mmCIF file of C-alpha atoms in Angstrom:
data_model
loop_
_atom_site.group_PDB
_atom_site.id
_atom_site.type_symbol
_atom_site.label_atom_id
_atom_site.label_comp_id
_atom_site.label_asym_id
_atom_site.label_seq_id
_atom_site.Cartn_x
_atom_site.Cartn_y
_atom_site.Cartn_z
ATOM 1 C CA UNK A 1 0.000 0.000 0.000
ATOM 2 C CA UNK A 2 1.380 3.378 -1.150
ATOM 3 C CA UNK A 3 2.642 5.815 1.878
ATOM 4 C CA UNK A 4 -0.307 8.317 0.024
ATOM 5 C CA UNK A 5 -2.948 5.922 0.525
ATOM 6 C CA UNK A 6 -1.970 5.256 3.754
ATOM 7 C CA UNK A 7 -1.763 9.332 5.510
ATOM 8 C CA UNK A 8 -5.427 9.137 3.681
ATOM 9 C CA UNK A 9 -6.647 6.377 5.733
ATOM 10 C CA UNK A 10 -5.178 7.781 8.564
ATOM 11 C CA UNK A 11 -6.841 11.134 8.247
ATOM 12 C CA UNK A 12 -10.006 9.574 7.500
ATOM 13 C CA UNK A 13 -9.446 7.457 10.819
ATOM 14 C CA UNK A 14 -9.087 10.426 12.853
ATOM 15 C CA UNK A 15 -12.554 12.039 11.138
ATOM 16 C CA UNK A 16 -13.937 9.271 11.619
ATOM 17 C CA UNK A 17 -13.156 8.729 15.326
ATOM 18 C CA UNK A 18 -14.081 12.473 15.787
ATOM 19 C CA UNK A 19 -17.790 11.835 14.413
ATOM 20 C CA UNK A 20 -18.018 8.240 16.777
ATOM 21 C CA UNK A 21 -16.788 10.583 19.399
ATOM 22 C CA UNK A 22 -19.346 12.580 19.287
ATOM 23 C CA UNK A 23 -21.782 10.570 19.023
ATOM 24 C CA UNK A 24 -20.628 8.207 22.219
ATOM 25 C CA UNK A 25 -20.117 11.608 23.828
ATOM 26 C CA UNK A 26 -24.117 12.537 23.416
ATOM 27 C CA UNK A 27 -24.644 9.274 25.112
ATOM 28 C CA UNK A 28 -22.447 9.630 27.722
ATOM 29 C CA UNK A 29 -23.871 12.866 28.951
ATOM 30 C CA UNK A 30 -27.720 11.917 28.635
ATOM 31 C CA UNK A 31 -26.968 8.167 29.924
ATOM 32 C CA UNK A 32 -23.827 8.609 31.931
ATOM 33 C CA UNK A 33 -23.998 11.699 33.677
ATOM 34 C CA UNK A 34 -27.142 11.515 35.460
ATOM 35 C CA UNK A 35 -25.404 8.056 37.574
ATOM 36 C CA UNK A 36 -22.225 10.463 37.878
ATOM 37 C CA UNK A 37 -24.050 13.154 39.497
ATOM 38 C CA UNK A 38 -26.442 10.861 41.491
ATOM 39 C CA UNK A 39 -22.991 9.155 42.534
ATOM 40 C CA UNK A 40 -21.488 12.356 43.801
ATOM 41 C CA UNK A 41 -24.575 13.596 45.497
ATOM 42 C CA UNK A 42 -24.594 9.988 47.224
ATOM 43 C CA UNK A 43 -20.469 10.717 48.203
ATOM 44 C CA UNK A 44 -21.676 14.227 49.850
ATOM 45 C CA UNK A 45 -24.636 12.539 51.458
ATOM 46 C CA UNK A 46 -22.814 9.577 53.130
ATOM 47 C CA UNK A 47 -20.608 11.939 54.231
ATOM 48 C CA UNK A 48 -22.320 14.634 55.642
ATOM 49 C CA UNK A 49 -23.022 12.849 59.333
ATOM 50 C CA UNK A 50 -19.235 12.486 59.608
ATOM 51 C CA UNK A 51 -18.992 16.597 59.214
ATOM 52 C CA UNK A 52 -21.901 17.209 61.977
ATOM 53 C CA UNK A 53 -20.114 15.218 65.093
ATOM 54 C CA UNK A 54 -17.966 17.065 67.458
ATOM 55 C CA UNK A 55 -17.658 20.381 68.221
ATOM 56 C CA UNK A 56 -17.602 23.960 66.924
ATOM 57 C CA UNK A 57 -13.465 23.236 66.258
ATOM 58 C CA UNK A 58 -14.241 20.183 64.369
ATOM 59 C CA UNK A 59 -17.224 22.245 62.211
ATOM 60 C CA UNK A 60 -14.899 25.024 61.578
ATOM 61 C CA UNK A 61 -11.719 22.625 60.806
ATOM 62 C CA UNK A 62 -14.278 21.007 58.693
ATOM 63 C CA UNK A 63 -15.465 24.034 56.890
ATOM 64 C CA UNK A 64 -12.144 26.031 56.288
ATOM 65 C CA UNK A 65 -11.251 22.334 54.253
ATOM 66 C CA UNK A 66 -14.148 22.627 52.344
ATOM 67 C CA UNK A 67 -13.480 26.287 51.405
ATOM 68 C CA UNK A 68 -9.786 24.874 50.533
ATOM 69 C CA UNK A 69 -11.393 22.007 48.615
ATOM 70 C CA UNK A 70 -13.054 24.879 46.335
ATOM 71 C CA UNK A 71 -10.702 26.987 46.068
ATOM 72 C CA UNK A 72 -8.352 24.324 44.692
ATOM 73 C CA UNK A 73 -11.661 23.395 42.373
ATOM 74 C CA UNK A 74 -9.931 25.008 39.086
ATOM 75 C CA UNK A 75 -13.178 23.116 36.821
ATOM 76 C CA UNK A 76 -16.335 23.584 38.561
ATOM 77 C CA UNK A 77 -18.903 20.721 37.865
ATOM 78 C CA UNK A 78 -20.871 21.988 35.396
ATOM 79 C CA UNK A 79 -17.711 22.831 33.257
ATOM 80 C CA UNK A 80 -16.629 19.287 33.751
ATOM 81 C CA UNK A 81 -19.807 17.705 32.423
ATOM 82 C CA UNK A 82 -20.472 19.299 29.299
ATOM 83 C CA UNK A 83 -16.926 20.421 28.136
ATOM 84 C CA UNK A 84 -15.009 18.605 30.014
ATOM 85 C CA UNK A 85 -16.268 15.383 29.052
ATOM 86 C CA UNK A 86 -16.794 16.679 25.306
ATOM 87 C CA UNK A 87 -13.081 17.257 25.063
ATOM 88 C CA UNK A 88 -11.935 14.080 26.858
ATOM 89 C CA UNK A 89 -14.086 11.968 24.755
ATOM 90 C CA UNK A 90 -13.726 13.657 21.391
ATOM 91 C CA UNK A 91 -9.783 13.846 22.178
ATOM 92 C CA UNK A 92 -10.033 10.069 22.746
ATOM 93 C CA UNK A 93 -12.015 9.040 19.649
ATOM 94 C CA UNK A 94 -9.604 11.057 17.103
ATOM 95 C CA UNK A 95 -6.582 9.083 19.001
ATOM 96 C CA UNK A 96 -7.892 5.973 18.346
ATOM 97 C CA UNK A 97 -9.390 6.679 15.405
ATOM 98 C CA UNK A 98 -5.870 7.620 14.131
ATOM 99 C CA UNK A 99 -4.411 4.164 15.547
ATOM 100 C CA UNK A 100 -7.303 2.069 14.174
ATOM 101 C CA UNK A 101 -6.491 3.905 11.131
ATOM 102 C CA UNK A 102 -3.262 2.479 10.751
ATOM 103 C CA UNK A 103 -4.164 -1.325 11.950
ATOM 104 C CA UNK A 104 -6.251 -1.230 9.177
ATOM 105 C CA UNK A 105 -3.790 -0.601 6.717
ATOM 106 C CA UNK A 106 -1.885 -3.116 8.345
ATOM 107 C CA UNK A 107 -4.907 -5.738 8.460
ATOM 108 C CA UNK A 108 -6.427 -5.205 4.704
ATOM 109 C CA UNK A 109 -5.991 -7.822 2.938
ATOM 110 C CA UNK A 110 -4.962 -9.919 5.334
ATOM 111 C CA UNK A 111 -7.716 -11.511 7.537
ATOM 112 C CA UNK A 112 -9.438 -13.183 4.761
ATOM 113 C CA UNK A 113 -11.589 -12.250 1.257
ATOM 114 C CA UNK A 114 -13.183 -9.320 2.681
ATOM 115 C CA UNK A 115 -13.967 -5.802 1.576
ATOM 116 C CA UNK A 116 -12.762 -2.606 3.433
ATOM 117 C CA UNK A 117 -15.807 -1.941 5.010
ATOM 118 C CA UNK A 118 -15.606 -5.710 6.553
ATOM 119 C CA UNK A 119 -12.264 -5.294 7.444
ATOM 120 C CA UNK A 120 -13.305 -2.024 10.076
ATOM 121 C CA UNK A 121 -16.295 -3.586 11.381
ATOM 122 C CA UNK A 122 -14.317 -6.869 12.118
ATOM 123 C CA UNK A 123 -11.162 -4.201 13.415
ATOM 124 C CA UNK A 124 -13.730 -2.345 15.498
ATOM 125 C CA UNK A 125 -15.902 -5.273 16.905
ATOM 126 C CA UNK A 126 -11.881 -7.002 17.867
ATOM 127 C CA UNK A 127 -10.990 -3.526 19.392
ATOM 128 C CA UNK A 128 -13.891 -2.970 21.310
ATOM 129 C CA UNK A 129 -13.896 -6.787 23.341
ATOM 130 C CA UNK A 130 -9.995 -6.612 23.352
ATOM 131 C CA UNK A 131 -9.185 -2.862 24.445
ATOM 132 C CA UNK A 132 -12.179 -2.448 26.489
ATOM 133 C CA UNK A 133 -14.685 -5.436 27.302
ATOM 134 C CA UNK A 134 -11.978 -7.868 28.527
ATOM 135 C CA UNK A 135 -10.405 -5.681 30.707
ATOM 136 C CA UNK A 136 -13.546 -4.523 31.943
ATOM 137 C CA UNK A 137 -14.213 -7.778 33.320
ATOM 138 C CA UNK A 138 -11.452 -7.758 35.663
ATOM 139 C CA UNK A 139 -11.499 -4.222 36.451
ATOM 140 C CA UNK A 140 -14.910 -2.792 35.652
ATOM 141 C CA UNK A 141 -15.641 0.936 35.928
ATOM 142 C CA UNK A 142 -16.489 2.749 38.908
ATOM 143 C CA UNK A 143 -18.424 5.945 39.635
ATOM 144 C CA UNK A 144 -16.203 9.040 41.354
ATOM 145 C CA UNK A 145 -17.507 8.220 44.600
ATOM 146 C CA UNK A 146 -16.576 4.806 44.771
ATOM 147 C CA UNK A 147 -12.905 4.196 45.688
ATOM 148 C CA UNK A 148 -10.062 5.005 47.569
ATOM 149 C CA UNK A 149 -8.697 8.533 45.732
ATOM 150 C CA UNK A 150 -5.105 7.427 47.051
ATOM 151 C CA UNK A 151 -5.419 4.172 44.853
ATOM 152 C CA UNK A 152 -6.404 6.043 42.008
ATOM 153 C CA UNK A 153 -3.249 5.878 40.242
ATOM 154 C CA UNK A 154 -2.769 1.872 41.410
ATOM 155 C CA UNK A 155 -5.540 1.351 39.840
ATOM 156 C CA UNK A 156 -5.592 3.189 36.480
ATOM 157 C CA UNK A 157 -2.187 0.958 36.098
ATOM 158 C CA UNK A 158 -3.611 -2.059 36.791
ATOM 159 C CA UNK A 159 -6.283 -1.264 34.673
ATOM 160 C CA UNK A 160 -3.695 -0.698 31.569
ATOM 161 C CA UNK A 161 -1.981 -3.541 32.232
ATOM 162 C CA UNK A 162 -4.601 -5.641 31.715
ATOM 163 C CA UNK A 163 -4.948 -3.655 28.065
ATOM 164 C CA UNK A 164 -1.452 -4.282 26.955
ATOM 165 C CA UNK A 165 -2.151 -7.856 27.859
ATOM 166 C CA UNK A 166 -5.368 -8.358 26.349
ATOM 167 C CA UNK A 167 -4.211 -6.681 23.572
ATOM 168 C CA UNK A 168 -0.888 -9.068 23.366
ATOM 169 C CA UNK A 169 -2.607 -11.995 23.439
ATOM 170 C CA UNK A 170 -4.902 -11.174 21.006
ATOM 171 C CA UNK A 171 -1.874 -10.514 18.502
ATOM 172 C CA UNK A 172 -0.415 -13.539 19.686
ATOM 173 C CA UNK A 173 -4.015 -15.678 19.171
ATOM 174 C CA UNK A 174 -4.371 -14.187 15.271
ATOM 175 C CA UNK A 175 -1.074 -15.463 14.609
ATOM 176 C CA UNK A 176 -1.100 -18.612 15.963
ATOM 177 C CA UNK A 177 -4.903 -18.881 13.671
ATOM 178 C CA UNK A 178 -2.994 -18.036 10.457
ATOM 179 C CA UNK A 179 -0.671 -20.656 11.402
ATOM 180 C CA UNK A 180 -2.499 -23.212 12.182
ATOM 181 C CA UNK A 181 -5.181 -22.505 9.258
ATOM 182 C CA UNK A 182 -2.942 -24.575 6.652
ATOM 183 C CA UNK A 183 -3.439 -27.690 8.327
ATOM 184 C CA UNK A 184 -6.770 -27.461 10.837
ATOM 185 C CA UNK A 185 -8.341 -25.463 8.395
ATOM 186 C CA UNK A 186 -9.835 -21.685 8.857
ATOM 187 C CA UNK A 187 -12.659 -22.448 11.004
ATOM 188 C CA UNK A 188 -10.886 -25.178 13.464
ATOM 189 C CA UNK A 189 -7.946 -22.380 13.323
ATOM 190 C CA UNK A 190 -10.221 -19.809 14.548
ATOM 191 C CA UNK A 191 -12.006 -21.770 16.935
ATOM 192 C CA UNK A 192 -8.262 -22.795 18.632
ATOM 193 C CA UNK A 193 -6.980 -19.206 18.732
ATOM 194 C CA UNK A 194 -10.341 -18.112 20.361
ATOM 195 C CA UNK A 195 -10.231 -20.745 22.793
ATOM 196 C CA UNK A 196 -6.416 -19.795 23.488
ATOM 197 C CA UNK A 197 -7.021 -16.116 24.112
ATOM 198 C CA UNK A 198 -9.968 -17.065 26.274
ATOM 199 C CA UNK A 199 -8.021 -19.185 28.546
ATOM 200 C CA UNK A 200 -4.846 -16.738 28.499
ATOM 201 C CA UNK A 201 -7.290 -14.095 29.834
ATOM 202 C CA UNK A 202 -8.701 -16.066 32.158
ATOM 203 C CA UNK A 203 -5.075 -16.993 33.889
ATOM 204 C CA UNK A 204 -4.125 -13.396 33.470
ATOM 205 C CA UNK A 205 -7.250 -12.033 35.516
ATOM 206 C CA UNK A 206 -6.192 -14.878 37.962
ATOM 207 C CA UNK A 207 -2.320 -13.696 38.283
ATOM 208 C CA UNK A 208 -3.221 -9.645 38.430
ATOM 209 C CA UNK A 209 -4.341 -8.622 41.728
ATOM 210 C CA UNK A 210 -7.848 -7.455 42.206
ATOM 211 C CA UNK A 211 -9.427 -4.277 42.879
ATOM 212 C CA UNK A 212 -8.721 -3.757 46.551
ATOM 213 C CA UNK A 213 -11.305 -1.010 47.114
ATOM 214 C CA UNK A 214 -14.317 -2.211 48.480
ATOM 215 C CA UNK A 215 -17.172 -1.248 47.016
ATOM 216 C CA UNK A 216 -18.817 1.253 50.418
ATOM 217 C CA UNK A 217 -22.221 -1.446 51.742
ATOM 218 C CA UNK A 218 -24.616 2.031 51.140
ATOM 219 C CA UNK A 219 -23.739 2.346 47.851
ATOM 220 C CA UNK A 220 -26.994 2.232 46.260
ATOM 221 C CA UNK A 221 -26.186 -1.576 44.129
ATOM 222 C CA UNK A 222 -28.614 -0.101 40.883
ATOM 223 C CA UNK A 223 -26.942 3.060 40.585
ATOM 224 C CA UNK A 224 -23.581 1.081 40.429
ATOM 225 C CA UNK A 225 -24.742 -1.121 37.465
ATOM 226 C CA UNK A 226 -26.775 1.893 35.867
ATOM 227 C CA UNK A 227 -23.047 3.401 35.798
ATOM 228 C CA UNK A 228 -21.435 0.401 34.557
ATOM 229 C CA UNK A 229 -23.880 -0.125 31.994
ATOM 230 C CA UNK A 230 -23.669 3.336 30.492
ATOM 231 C CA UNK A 231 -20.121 2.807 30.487
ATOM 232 C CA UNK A 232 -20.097 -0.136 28.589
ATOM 233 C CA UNK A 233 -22.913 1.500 25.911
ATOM 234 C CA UNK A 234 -20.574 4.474 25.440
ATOM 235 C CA UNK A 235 -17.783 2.602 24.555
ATOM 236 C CA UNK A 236 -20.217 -0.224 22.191
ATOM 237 C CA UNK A 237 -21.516 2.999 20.301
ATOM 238 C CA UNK A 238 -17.759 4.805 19.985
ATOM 239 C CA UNK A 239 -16.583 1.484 18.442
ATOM 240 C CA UNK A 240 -19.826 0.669 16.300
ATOM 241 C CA UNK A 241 -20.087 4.187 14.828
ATOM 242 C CA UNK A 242 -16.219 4.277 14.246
ATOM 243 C CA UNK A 243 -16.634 1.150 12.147
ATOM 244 C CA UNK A 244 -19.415 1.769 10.581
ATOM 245 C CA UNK A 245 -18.304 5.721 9.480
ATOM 246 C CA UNK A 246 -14.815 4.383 9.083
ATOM 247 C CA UNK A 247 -15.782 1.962 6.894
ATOM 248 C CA UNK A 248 -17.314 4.025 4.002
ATOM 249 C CA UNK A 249 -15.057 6.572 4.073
ATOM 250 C CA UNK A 250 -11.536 3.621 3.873
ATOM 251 C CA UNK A 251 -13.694 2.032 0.627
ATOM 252 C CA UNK A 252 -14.110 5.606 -0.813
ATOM 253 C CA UNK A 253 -10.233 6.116 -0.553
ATOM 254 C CA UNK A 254 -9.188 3.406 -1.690
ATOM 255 C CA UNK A 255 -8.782 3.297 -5.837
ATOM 256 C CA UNK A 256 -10.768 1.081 -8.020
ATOM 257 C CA UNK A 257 -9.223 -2.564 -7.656
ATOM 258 C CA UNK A 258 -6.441 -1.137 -4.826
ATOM 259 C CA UNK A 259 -8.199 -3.408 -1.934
ATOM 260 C CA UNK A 260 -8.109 -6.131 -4.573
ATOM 261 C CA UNK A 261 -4.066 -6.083 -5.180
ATOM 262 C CA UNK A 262 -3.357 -5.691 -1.849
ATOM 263 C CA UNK A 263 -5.460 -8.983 -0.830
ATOM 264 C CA UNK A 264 -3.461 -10.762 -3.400
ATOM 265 C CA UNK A 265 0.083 -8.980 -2.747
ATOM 266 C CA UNK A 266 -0.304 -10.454 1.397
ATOM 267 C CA UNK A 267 -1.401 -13.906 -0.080
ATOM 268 C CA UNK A 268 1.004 -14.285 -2.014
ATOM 269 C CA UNK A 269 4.066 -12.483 0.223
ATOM 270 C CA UNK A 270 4.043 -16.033 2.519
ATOM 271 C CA UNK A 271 4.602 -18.160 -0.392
ATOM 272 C CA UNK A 272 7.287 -15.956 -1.712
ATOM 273 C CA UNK A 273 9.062 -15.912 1.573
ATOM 274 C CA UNK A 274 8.578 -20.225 1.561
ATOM 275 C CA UNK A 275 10.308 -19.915 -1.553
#
């Protein structure tokens, strides 16, 4: 694939990412936000008994922190929620758009007889259960009030960690399928690799430590999952709209017949190298 074609695809990634990002950023603020803020105003609640024992010393120790905790407030709330979560969101779907981008170069041509728009739903759907589902599982998302804030940065790197590794394995388990497709044929190969990266997870969630904050008992249990849920949807739509918009615009870049002679130059480059 020409260097040309390629900076097109990865512009195209990046606009393509920005659109998904918008779009998983209009969910995130009608379906996210409301467990955010409910989550918060639970946090202030549950904490609020703790501020009324004692006496007047403890009340005005207790107030002269909160007036430090807002002065050192440089984004009030409202800023974060709308903004603030349209940059961070937006920021994050033109990075990985961008990366995608350039997997999919990579990838054309080489995961079977499929079109371009195949190829970025099948690189999307892989992205979304390998980059965020799996480590989910070990490490699902919390809402701001749940947690230790002293563990926060223990746990972001646990948390990517279990990324590189999911993503790792994954490389490792598409390999090992193109290898073993010559003699257990593309479905059986498939089927094995799957089964590999399934159990490879599975002793990798065993071996990484788990989440040592305990989830507080009066934590309301449906505004946990209502979180986690949203979470999950955000990231579902980001990936499925990526694919979807990332898709059309990759076929319309590619020339007439270019998808075509790349899918024949990567089956043939293994039996050249045999040779």
């Amino acid at each position: 694939m020409h260097a040309s074609t390629v900076r097109t695809l990865l512009v195209r990634g990046m606009i393509a990412g920005l659109l998904a990002g918008l779009c998983a950023f209009v969910l995130a603020y009608v379906a996210g936000e409301p467990s955010v803020r409910d989550s918060i105003a639970q946090e202030e609640l549950s904490s609020a008994p703790a501020h009324q024992h004692g006496g007047e010393e403890h009340q005005e120790g207790a107030a002269a922190a909160g007036e430090e905790e807002e002065e050192e407030e440089l984004v009030s709330r409202p800023v974060q929620s709308t903004f603030g979560l349209a940059t961070g969101v937006l920021v994050y779907g033109v990075a990985l758009g961008g990366i995608a981008a350039l997997v999919f170069a990579v990838c054309l041509g080489r995961i079977g007889r499929v079109g371009p728009r195949a190829t970025a739903a099948l690189l999307a759907g892989a992205a979304f259960v390998t980059v965020y589902l799996v480590p989910f599982l070990k490490y699902p998302a919390n809402p701001p009030a749940v947690g230790n804030p002293d563990t926060i940065g223990k746990r972001t790197t646990l948390f990517f960690l279990m990324i590189v590794l999911s993503v790792l394995l994954a490389v490792v388990a598409v390999i090992a399928g193109r290898r073993l497709a010559p003699r257990l044929g593309n479905w059986n190969a498939a089927v094995a690799a799957g089964g590999g990266y399934v159990v490879a997870v599975a002793v990798a969630c065993l071996v990484l430590p788990a989440n040592t904050d305990a989830i507080p008992a009066t934590f309301p249990a449906a505004l946990l999952w209502e979180f986690r849920l949203a979470s999950i949807a955000v990231q579902a739509l980001l990936w499925t709209a990526f694919g979807l918009i990332f898709g059309a615009l990759a076929e319309r870049a590619l020339r007439p017949g270019e998808a075509a002679s790349v899918a024949a130059d990567s089956a043939a480059a293994p039996v050249r190298t045999a040779g």
